[in-house]
């Protein structure tokens, strides 16, 4: 491992200033949304493309429309992109098309932006049944309708059999950024409260149960949903919200670690406060998973000043997508960069950033 | 074939109102940029996402920033997306990263827009060497610099070995749309002249020669280049340009067929006027290819009123990327929808839209 690392020193390879954690090849964990993904981005992509907007590492970039200051005050756009490689294409509660639309809508919404326009690029493996593709397109149409966005441009590429996996979709989205200060993972302050909009782990467990052919007494469904009306209601009720994030790949634990590190604060959560469906809890026990690391596709984590937390919680609970919202923890000045959890029996343990890959191709 | 087609009737499947040319599975030709791609888009995707901006089938969508008319006059954005699946990743004159940046920049530029911001989404096959990935990232940085655009947001997914092919990149781009009437494949009028900015077929032949291990006396290089300064110079010199298109996948023949059909006009080109490098001509002879159908990545086709054509040609020739520009044909009222070519020996033949796939994964 050391030999291969040595090949990636700055002298040999200017685009890769530091070794990527001792790897010389991409492994599945580099797509986990956890530590390896963070290292790949920080050590390989950021040095290549350094600019303030990308380096902010938000789920969306806020960009001024006109860069020439002589143009006067210009509206600001939010811009985001995500590839979707979920397997299987169809699962309880959704499919890759719905996921692609809502995932991009949500990345705009949690930044406080109003989603407006989407693009969709399809990479199709030769041999995909056209009726599957059409079902996905139908599902995307319905998802666009429900999210109030318009798909305005697209692309289609076909790769030879065995060089893809049925269908990958990349959606990009443009939204109108809200006026006022940007929401950011750098904004959390000691004393703030951490909220979640509902039960966690539903999406990942739904995918895994269908993929592994596991049957439960009730059908577990993905929570895949567009969050833009929830975020708007939250920002209207509580303009002082510090940040929102949708805990997809890597789950709630990854978002909490990102904000602990981004805001240089500690985060403490309470296991008993975290809403988990009994069937998701049971499935996680069976599969050896921790729901904190399992992907969600219709939930958000929010951080708000303590004085606003109860009002914000009431607003969330009044929204159909926030019925099970809860205050799950607080931001601390102690142990900056670290996330801990008070367990149901009262012990406190560290909740680290995921190192490897828990659930590949969950979104 | 008829049996499978029958399954795709409107009754059975609302998202696919007409059978996709008798296919029930995706074949490589659906990614060719020719007739099958057009049918897939028209019969499967457009019915699902029908809106005027998408239905215009331009390489970029022009969208107003604020949809609420009470907001007053809003700036208009150009928005485009493309997936890149080229094989191999590195080739003479470029690589997948450079292609991804310039391809998206060019889709904005040929619409008359000023490219501003890019997103990049990476789908990586497990096992890709990190130094290859870093070389691609470096190349993208340099391409962004030379095109004056900023990469502001991105995504990374990893798929298991054997479910991808090293690296696919999807770039989306935002530009500021120019004031005035939109350039469009619907704008060509009888009497207009058709211009090309330089030699054709360079990119496709460069890819194919390295892929097939064919050696020529000179190294054939891709023409991969950003066209935004050329398009700006052209629009400054000749604001009445009807349309511009970059003839990538499917080549010049596809663009000419799209405009013949989009503008409901005939197009006649002259073989002797079309610039082709001798080595590209030789390679095409050897490989049984017609350079009219071979992809370009740093060229554009323009249509302009006859009175402007000579001035436009001089402007193009004065630009480093237009040295070999030429007037190659004219727009006719006769035989609307049809493209014909007067051959070097004086005969006239139809130049149809590509039906199957000539060169898979060329971009």
Tab-separated table of N, CA, C and O in Angstrom, chain B residues 184-195 238 240-243 259 263 265-270 302-309 312 327-333:
chain	number	residue	atom	x	y	z
B	184	UNK	N	-31.964	29.251	-33.657
B	184	UNK	CA	-32.772	28.036	-33.608
B	184	UNK	C	-32.703	27.272	-34.916
B	184	UNK	O	-32.627	27.875	-35.992
B	185	UNK	N	-32.746	25.929	-34.806
B	185	UNK	CA	-32.788	25.114	-36.017
B	185	UNK	C	-34.078	25.330	-36.802
B	185	UNK	O	-34.228	24.807	-37.892
B	186	UNK	N	-35.001	26.108	-36.268
B	186	UNK	CA	-36.229	26.422	-37.012
B	186	UNK	C	-36.092	27.678	-37.861
B	186	UNK	O	-37.041	28.067	-38.552
B	187	UNK	N	-34.931	28.362	-37.787
B	187	UNK	CA	-34.812	29.697	-38.383
B	187	UNK	C	-34.288	29.755	-39.813
B	187	UNK	O	-34.300	30.832	-40.411
B	188	UNK	N	-33.771	28.656	-40.344
B	188	UNK	CA	-33.163	28.724	-41.685
B	188	UNK	C	-34.221	29.068	-42.728
B	188	UNK	O	-35.363	28.593	-42.649
B	189	UNK	N	-33.828	29.906	-43.727
B	189	UNK	CA	-34.779	30.307	-44.768
B	189	UNK	C	-34.159	30.079	-46.145
B	189	UNK	O	-32.943	30.202	-46.304
B	190	UNK	N	-34.979	29.801	-47.126
B	190	UNK	CA	-34.449	29.592	-48.482
B	190	UNK	C	-33.564	30.767	-48.896
B	190	UNK	O	-33.910	31.929	-48.636
B	191	UNK	N	-32.443	30.464	-49.520
B	191	UNK	CA	-31.494	31.493	-49.912
B	191	UNK	C	-30.330	31.646	-48.952
B	191	UNK	O	-29.270	32.130	-49.321
B	192	UNK	N	-30.521	31.228	-47.675
B	192	UNK	CA	-29.445	31.307	-46.686
B	192	UNK	C	-28.248	30.461	-47.115
B	192	UNK	O	-28.379	29.520	-47.903
B	193	UNK	N	-27.085	30.801	-46.554
B	193	UNK	CA	-25.881	30.017	-46.810
B	193	UNK	C	-25.527	29.177	-45.582
B	193	UNK	O	-25.795	29.579	-44.444
B	194	UNK	N	-24.907	28.027	-45.847
B	194	UNK	CA	-24.463	27.117	-44.778
B	194	UNK	C	-22.946	27.192	-44.697
B	194	UNK	O	-22.259	27.028	-45.707
B	195	UNK	N	-22.435	27.452	-43.491
B	195	UNK	CA	-20.989	27.561	-43.304
B	195	UNK	C	-20.509	26.521	-42.292
B	195	UNK	O	-21.257	26.123	-41.392
B	238	UNK	N	-22.100	39.537	-37.292
B	238	UNK	CA	-23.282	39.208	-38.081
B	238	UNK	C	-24.436	38.814	-37.155
B	238	UNK	O	-24.732	37.630	-36.979
B	240	UNK	N	-27.384	38.770	-37.521
B	240	UNK	CA	-28.508	38.105	-38.174
B	240	UNK	C	-28.326	36.612	-38.389
B	240	UNK	O	-29.160	35.975	-39.054
B	241	UNK	N	-27.249	36.019	-37.847
B	241	UNK	CA	-27.041	34.570	-37.961
B	241	UNK	C	-28.321	33.845	-37.550
B	241	UNK	O	-28.918	34.149	-36.527
B	242	UNK	N	-28.739	32.883	-38.382
B	242	UNK	CA	-29.997	32.177	-38.074
B	242	UNK	C	-29.793	31.136	-36.978
B	242	UNK	O	-30.629	30.961	-36.108
B	243	UNK	N	-28.708	30.392	-37.095
B	243	UNK	CA	-28.478	29.316	-36.133
B	243	UNK	C	-27.025	28.875	-36.195
B	243	UNK	O	-26.341	29.058	-37.198
B	259	UNK	N	-31.696	20.667	-39.198
B	259	UNK	CA	-32.157	22.003	-39.576
B	259	UNK	C	-33.086	21.936	-40.782
B	259	UNK	O	-34.043	22.725	-40.877
B	263	UNK	N	-36.542	23.530	-39.904
B	263	UNK	CA	-36.932	24.767	-40.600
B	263	UNK	C	-37.829	24.486	-41.801
B	263	UNK	O	-38.255	25.417	-42.492
B	265	UNK	N	-37.054	23.158	-44.726
B	265	UNK	CA	-36.377	23.641	-45.932
B	265	UNK	C	-35.528	22.516	-46.514
B	265	UNK	O	-35.293	21.495	-45.862
B	266	UNK	N	-35.063	22.698	-47.741
B	266	UNK	CA	-34.074	21.803	-48.308
B	266	UNK	C	-32.688	22.356	-48.042
B	266	UNK	O	-32.512	23.560	-47.834
B	267	UNK	N	-31.699	21.492	-47.984
B	267	UNK	CA	-30.311	21.923	-47.822
B	267	UNK	C	-29.485	21.216	-48.894
B	267	UNK	O	-29.613	20.000	-49.078
B	268	UNK	N	-28.670	22.003	-49.629
B	268	UNK	CA	-27.794	21.394	-50.623
B	268	UNK	C	-26.359	21.790	-50.315
B	268	UNK	O	-26.060	22.985	-50.152
B	269	UNK	N	-25.482	20.796	-50.183
B	269	UNK	CA	-24.074	21.097	-49.928
B	269	UNK	C	-23.224	20.602	-51.100
B	269	UNK	O	-23.688	19.802	-51.921
B	270	UNK	N	-21.994	21.105	-51.132
B	270	UNK	CA	-21.092	20.813	-52.251
B	270	UNK	C	-19.860	20.102	-51.715
B	270	UNK	O	-19.100	20.683	-50.939
B	302	UNK	N	-22.937	26.928	-39.230
B	302	UNK	CA	-23.741	28.139	-39.070
B	302	UNK	C	-24.578	28.348	-40.324
B	302	UNK	O	-24.172	27.958	-41.420
B	303	UNK	N	-25.747	28.935	-40.143
B	303	UNK	CA	-26.581	29.328	-41.275
B	303	UNK	C	-26.817	30.834	-41.158
B	303	UNK	O	-27.151	31.329	-40.075
B	304	UNK	N	-26.578	31.541	-42.264
B	304	UNK	CA	-26.725	33.004	-42.248
B	304	UNK	C	-27.354	33.460	-43.566
B	304	UNK	O	-27.260	32.759	-44.575
B	305	UNK	N	-27.988	34.635	-43.544
B	305	UNK	CA	-28.522	35.180	-44.792
B	305	UNK	C	-27.402	35.307	-45.828
B	305	UNK	O	-26.255	35.602	-45.467
B	306	UNK	N	-27.734	35.113	-47.102
B	306	UNK	CA	-26.726	35.147	-48.168
B	306	UNK	C	-25.937	36.453	-48.155
B	306	UNK	O	-24.715	36.455	-48.347
B	307	UNK	N	-26.630	37.568	-47.876
B	307	UNK	CA	-25.961	38.877	-47.921
B	307	UNK	C	-24.882	39.005	-46.854
B	307	UNK	O	-23.953	39.799	-46.978
B	308	UNK	N	-24.996	38.205	-45.775
B	308	UNK	CA	-24.030	38.283	-44.674
B	308	UNK	C	-22.922	37.243	-44.794
B	308	UNK	O	-21.960	37.265	-44.012
B	309	UNK	N	-23.063	36.297	-45.715
B	309	UNK	CA	-22.224	35.101	-45.689
B	309	UNK	C	-20.739	35.404	-45.859
B	309	UNK	O	-19.896	34.863	-45.140
B	312	UNK	N	-19.347	37.037	-42.751
B	312	UNK	CA	-19.251	36.044	-41.687
B	312	UNK	C	-18.060	35.120	-41.918
B	312	UNK	O	-17.306	34.803	-40.994
B	327	UNK	N	-17.848	28.256	-46.879
B	327	UNK	CA	-19.276	28.198	-47.210
B	327	UNK	C	-19.479	26.882	-47.951
B	327	UNK	O	-18.839	26.641	-48.981
B	328	UNK	N	-20.312	25.998	-47.398
B	328	UNK	CA	-20.406	24.655	-47.976
B	328	UNK	C	-21.731	24.369	-48.661
B	328	UNK	O	-21.890	23.324	-49.275
B	329	UNK	N	-22.684	25.288	-48.565
B	329	UNK	CA	-23.952	24.983	-49.213
B	329	UNK	C	-24.982	26.071	-49.024
B	329	UNK	O	-24.691	27.145	-48.497
B	330	UNK	N	-26.204	25.763	-49.461
B	330	UNK	CA	-27.265	26.759	-49.389
B	330	UNK	C	-28.584	26.103	-48.975
B	330	UNK	O	-28.767	24.901	-49.116
B	331	UNK	N	-29.459	26.962	-48.473
B	331	UNK	CA	-30.783	26.522	-48.046
B	331	UNK	C	-31.757	26.744	-49.206
B	331	UNK	O	-31.712	27.781	-49.860
B	332	UNK	N	-32.618	25.754	-49.453
B	332	UNK	CA	-33.516	25.791	-50.610
B	332	UNK	C	-34.977	25.688	-50.176
B	332	UNK	O	-35.277	25.145	-49.110
B	333	UNK	N	-35.842	26.224	-51.019
B	333	UNK	CA	-37.269	26.017	-50.774
B	333	UNK	C	-37.685	24.623	-51.246
B	333	UNK	O	-38.642	24.029	-50.736
